[in-house]
mmCIF file with all atom_site columns, C-alpha atoms in Angstrom:
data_model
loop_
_atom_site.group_PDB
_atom_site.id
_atom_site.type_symbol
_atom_site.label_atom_id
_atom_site.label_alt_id
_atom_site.label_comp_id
_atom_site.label_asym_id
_atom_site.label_entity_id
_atom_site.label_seq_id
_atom_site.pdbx_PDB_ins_code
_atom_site.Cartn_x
_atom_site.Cartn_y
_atom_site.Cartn_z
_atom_site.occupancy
_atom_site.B_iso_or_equiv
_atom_site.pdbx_formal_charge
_atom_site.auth_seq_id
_atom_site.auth_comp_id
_atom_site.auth_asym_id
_atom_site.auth_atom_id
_atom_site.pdbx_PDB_model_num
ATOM 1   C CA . UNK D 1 1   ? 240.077 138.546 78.708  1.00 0.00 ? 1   UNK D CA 1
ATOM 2   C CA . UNK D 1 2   ? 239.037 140.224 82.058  1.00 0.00 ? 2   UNK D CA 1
ATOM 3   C CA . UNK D 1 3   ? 238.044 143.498 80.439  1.00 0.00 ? 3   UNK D CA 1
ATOM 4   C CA . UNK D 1 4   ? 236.157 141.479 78.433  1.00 0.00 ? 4   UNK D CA 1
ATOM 5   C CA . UNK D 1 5   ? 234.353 139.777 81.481  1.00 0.00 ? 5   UNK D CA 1
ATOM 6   C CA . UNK D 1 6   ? 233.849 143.762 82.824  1.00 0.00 ? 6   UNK D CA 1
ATOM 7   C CA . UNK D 1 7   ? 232.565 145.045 80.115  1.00 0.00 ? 7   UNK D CA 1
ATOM 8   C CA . UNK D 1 8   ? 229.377 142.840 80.091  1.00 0.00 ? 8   UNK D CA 1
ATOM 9   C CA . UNK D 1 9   ? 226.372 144.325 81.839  1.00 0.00 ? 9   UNK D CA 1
ATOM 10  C CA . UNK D 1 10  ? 224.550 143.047 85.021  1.00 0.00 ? 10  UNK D CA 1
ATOM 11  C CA . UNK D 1 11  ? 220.929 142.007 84.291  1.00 0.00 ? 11  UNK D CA 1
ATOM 12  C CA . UNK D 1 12  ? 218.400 141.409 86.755  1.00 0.00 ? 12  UNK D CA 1
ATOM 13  C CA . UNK D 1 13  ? 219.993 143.447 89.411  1.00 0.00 ? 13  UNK D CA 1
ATOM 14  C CA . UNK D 1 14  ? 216.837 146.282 89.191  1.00 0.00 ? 14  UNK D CA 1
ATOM 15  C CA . UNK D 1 15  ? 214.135 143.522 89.870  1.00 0.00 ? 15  UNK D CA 1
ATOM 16  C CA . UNK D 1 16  ? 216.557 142.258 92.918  1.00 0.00 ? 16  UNK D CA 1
ATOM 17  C CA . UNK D 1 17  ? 216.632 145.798 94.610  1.00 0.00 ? 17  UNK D CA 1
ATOM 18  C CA . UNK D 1 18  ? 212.615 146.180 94.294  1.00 0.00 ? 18  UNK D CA 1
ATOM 19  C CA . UNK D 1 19  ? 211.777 142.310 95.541  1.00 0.00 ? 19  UNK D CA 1
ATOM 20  C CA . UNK D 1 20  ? 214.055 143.524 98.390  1.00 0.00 ? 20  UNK D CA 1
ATOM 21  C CA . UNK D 1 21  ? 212.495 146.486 98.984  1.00 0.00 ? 21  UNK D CA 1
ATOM 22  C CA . UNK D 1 22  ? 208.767 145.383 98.528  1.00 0.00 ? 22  UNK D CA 1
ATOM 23  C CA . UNK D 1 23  ? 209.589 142.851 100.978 1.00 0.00 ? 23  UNK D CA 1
ATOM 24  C CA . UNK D 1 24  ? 210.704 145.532 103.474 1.00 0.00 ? 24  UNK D CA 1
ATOM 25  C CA . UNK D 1 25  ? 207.645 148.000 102.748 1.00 0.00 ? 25  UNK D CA 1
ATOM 26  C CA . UNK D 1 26  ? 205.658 144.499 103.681 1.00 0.00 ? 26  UNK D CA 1
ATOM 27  C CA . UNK D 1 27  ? 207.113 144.008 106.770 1.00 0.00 ? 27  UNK D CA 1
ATOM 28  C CA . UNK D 1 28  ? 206.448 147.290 107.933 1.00 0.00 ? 28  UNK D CA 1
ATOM 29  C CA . UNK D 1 29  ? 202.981 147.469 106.894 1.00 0.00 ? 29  UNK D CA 1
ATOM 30  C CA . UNK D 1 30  ? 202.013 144.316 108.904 1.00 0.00 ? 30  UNK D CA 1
ATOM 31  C CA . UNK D 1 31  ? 203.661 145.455 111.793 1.00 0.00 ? 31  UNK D CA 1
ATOM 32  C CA . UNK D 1 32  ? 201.320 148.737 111.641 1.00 0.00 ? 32  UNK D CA 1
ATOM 33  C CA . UNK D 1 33  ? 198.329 146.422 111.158 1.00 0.00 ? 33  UNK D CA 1
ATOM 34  C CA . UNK D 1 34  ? 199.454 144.664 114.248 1.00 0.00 ? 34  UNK D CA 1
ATOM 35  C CA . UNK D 1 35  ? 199.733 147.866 116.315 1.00 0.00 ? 35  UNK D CA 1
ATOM 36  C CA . UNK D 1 36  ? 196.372 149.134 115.402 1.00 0.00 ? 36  UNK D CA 1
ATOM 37  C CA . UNK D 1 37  ? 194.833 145.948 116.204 1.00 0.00 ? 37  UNK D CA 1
ATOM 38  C CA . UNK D 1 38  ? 196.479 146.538 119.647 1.00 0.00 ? 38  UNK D CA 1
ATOM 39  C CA . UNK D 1 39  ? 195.479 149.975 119.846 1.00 0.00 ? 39  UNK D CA 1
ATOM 40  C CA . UNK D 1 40  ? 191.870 148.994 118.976 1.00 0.00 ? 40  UNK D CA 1
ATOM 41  C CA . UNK D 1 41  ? 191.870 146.066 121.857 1.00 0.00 ? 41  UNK D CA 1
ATOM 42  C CA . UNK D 1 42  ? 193.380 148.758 124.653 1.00 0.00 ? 42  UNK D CA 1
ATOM 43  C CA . UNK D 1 43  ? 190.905 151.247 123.571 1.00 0.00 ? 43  UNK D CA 1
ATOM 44  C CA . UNK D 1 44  ? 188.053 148.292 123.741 1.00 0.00 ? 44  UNK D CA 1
ATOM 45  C CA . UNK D 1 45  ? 189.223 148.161 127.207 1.00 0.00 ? 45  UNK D CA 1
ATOM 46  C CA . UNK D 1 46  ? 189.892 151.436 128.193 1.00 0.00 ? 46  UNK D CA 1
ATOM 47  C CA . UNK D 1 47  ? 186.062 152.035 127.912 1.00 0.00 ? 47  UNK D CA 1
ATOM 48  C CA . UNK D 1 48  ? 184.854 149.079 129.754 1.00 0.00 ? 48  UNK D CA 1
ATOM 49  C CA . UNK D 1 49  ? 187.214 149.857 132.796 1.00 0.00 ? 49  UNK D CA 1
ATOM 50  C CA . UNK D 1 50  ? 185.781 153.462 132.601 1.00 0.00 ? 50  UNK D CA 1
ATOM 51  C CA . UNK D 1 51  ? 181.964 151.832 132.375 1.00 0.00 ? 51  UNK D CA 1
ATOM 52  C CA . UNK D 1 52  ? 183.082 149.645 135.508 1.00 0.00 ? 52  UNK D CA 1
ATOM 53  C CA . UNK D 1 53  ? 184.380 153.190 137.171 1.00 0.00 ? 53  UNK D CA 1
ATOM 54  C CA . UNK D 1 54  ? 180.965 155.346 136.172 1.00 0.00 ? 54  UNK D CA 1
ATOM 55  C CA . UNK D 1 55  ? 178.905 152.197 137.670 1.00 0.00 ? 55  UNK D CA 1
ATOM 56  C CA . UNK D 1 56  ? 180.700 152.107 140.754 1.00 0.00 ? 56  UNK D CA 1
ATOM 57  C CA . UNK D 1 57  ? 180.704 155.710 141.087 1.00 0.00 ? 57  UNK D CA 1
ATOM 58  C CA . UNK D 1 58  ? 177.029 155.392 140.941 1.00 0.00 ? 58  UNK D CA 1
ATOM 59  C CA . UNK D 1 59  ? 176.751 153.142 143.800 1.00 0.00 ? 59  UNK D CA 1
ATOM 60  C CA . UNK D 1 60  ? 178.732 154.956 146.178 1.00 0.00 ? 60  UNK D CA 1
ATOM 61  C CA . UNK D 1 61  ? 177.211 158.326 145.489 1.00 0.00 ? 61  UNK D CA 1
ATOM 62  C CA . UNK D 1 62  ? 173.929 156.412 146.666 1.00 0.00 ? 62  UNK D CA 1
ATOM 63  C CA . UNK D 1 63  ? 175.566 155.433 149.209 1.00 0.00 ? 63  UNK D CA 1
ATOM 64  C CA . UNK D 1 64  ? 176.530 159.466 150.220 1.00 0.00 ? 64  UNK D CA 1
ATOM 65  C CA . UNK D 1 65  ? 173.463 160.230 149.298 1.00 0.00 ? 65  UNK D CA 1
ATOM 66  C CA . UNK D 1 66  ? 171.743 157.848 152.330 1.00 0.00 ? 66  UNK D CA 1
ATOM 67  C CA . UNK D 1 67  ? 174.585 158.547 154.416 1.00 0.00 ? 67  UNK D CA 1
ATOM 68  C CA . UNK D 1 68  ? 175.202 154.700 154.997 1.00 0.00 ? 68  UNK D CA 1
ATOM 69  C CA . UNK D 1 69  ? 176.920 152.252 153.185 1.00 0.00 ? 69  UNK D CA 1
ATOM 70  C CA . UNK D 1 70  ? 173.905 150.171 153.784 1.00 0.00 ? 70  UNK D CA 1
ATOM 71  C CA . UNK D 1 71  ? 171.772 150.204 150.966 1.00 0.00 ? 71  UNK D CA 1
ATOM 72  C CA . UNK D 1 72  ? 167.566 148.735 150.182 1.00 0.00 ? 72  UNK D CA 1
ATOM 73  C CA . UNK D 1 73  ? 167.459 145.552 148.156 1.00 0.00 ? 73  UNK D CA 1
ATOM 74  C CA . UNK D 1 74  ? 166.160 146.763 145.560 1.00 0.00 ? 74  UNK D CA 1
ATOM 75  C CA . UNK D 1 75  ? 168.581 149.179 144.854 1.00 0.00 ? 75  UNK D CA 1
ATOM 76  C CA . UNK D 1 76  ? 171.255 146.911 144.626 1.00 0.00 ? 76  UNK D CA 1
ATOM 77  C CA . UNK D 1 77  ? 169.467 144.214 142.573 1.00 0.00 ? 77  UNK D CA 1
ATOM 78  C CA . UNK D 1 78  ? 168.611 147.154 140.117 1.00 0.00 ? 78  UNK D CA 1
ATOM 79  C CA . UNK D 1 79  ? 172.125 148.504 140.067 1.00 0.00 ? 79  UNK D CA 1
ATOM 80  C CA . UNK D 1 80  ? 173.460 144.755 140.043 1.00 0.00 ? 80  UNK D CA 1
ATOM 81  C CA . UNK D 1 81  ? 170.867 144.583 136.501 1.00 0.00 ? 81  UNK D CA 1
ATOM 82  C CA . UNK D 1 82  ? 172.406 147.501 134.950 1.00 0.00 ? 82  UNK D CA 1
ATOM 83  C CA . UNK D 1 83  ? 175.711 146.233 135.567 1.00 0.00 ? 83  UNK D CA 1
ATOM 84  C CA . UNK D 1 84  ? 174.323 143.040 133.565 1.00 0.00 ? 84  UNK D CA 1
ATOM 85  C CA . UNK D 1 85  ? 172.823 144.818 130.670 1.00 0.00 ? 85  UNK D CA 1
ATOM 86  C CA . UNK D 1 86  ? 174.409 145.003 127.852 1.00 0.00 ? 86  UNK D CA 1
ATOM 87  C CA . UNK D 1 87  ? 171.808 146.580 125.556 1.00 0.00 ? 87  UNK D CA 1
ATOM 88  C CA . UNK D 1 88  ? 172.109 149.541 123.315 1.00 0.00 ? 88  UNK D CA 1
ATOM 89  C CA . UNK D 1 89  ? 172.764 152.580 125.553 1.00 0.00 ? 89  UNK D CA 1
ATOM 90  C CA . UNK D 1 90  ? 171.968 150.600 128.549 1.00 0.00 ? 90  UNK D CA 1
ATOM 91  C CA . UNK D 1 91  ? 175.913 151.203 130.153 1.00 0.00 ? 91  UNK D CA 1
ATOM 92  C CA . UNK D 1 92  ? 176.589 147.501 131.097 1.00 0.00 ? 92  UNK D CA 1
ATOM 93  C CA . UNK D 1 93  ? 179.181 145.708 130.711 1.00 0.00 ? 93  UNK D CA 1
ATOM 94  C CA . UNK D 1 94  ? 180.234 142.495 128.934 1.00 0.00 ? 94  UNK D CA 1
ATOM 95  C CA . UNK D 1 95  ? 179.431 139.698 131.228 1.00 0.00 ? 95  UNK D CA 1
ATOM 96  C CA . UNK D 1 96  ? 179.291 142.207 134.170 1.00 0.00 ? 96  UNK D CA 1
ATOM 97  C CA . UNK D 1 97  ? 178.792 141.163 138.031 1.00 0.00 ? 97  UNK D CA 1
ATOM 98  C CA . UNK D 1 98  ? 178.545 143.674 140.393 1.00 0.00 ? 98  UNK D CA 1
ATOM 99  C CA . UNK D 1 99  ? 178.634 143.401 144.042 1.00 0.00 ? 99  UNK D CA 1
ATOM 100 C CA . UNK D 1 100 ? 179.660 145.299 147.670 1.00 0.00 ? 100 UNK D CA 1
ATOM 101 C CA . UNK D 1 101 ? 180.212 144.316 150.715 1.00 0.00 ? 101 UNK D CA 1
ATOM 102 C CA . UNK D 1 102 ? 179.811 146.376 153.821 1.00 0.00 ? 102 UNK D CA 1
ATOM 103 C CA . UNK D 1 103 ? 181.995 146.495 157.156 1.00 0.00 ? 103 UNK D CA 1
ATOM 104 C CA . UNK D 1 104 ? 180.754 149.369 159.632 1.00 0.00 ? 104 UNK D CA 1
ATOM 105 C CA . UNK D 1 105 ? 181.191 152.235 158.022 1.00 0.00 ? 105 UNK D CA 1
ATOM 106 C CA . UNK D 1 106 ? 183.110 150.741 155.104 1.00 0.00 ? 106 UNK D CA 1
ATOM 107 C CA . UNK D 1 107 ? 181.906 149.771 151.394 1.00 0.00 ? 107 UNK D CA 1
ATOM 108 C CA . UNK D 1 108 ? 184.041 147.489 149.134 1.00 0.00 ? 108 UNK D CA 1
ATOM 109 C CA . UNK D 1 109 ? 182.104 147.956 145.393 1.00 0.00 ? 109 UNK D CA 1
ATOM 110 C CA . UNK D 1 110 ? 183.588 144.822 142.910 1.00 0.00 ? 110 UNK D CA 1
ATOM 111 C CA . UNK D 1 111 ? 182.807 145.051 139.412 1.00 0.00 ? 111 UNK D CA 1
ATOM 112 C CA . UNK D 1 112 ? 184.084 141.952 137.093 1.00 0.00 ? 112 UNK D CA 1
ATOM 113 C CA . UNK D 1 113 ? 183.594 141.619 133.530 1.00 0.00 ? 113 UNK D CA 1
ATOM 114 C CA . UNK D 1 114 ? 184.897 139.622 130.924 1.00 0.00 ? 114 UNK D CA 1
ATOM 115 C CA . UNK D 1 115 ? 185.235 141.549 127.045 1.00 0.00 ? 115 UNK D CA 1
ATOM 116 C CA . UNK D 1 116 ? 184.620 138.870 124.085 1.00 0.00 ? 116 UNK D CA 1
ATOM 117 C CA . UNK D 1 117 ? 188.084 137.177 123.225 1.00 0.00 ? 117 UNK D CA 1
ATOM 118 C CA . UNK D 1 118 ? 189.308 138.114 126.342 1.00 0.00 ? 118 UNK D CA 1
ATOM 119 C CA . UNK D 1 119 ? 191.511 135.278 127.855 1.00 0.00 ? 119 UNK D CA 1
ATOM 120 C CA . UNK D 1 120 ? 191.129 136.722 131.588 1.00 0.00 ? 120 UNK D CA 1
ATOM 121 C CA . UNK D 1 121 ? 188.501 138.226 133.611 1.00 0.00 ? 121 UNK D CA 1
ATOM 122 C CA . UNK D 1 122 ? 189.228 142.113 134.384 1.00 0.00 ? 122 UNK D CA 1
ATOM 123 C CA . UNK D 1 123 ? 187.701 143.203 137.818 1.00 0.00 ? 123 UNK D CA 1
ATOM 124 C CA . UNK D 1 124 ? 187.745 146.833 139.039 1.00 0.00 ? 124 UNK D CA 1
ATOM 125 C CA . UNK D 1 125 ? 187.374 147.138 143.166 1.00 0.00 ? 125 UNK D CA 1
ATOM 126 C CA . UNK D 1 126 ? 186.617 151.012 144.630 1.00 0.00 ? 126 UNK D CA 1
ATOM 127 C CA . UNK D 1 127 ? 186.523 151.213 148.511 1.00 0.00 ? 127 UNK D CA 1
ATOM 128 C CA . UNK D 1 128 ? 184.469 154.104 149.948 1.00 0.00 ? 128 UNK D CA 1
ATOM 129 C CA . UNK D 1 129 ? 184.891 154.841 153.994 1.00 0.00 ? 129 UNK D CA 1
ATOM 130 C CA . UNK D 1 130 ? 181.847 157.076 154.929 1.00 0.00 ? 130 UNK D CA 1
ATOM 131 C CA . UNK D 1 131 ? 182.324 159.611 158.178 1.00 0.00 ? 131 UNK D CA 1
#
């Protein structure tokens, strides 16, 4: 009686092993999806934080430029504007504020910005002591 019980054959054991495995390929392929969405979000901000650098840079070179860190009006509500602008090869940034304050010889430039979807702002401060 138990060779009897050995000798049958084990259906359905095939389909088993490939729902098992599908469900394993699956698991791994939405984990990729989740890590290029990540990669895509710290590349997003990678190249506003490198905007927010080339716009400060700007401002401080003017300020090297004058030899103060004093700058016109105008120059800073221009700058402030491009900071702002968002349009197609304008440089801007999303939601960007720019702003510096000056003590003696001493610049603080603040940039803030705040990327679509973004749950915080991200701000980017450069200090610049001219001789």
């Amino acid at each position: 009686m138990t060779s009897a019980l050995r000798s049958r054959p084990q259906k359905g054991m095939a389909l088993i092993e490939v729902l098992v495995s599908i469900l394993i390929f699956s698991v791994g392929i939405l984990g990729l999806i989740g890590l290029q969405s990540r990669a895509i979000q710290l590349s997003g901000d990678a190249e506003d934080r490198n905007r927010a650098a080339l716009l400060a840079n700007e401002l401080i070179s003017e300020m090297w430029l004058r030899r103060t860190p004093s700058l016109p009006a105008e120059f800073k509500t221009a700058w402030r504007a491009k900071v702002a602008d968002m349009g197609p090869n304008k440089g801007g940034l999303p939601n960007g504020d720019g702003n510096y304050q000056v003590t003696g010889r001493q610049a603080d430039v603040t940039i803030t910005w705040q990327s679509p979807g973004a749950a915080a702002q991200s701000k980017l401060t450069t200090r610049v002591v001219l001789p």
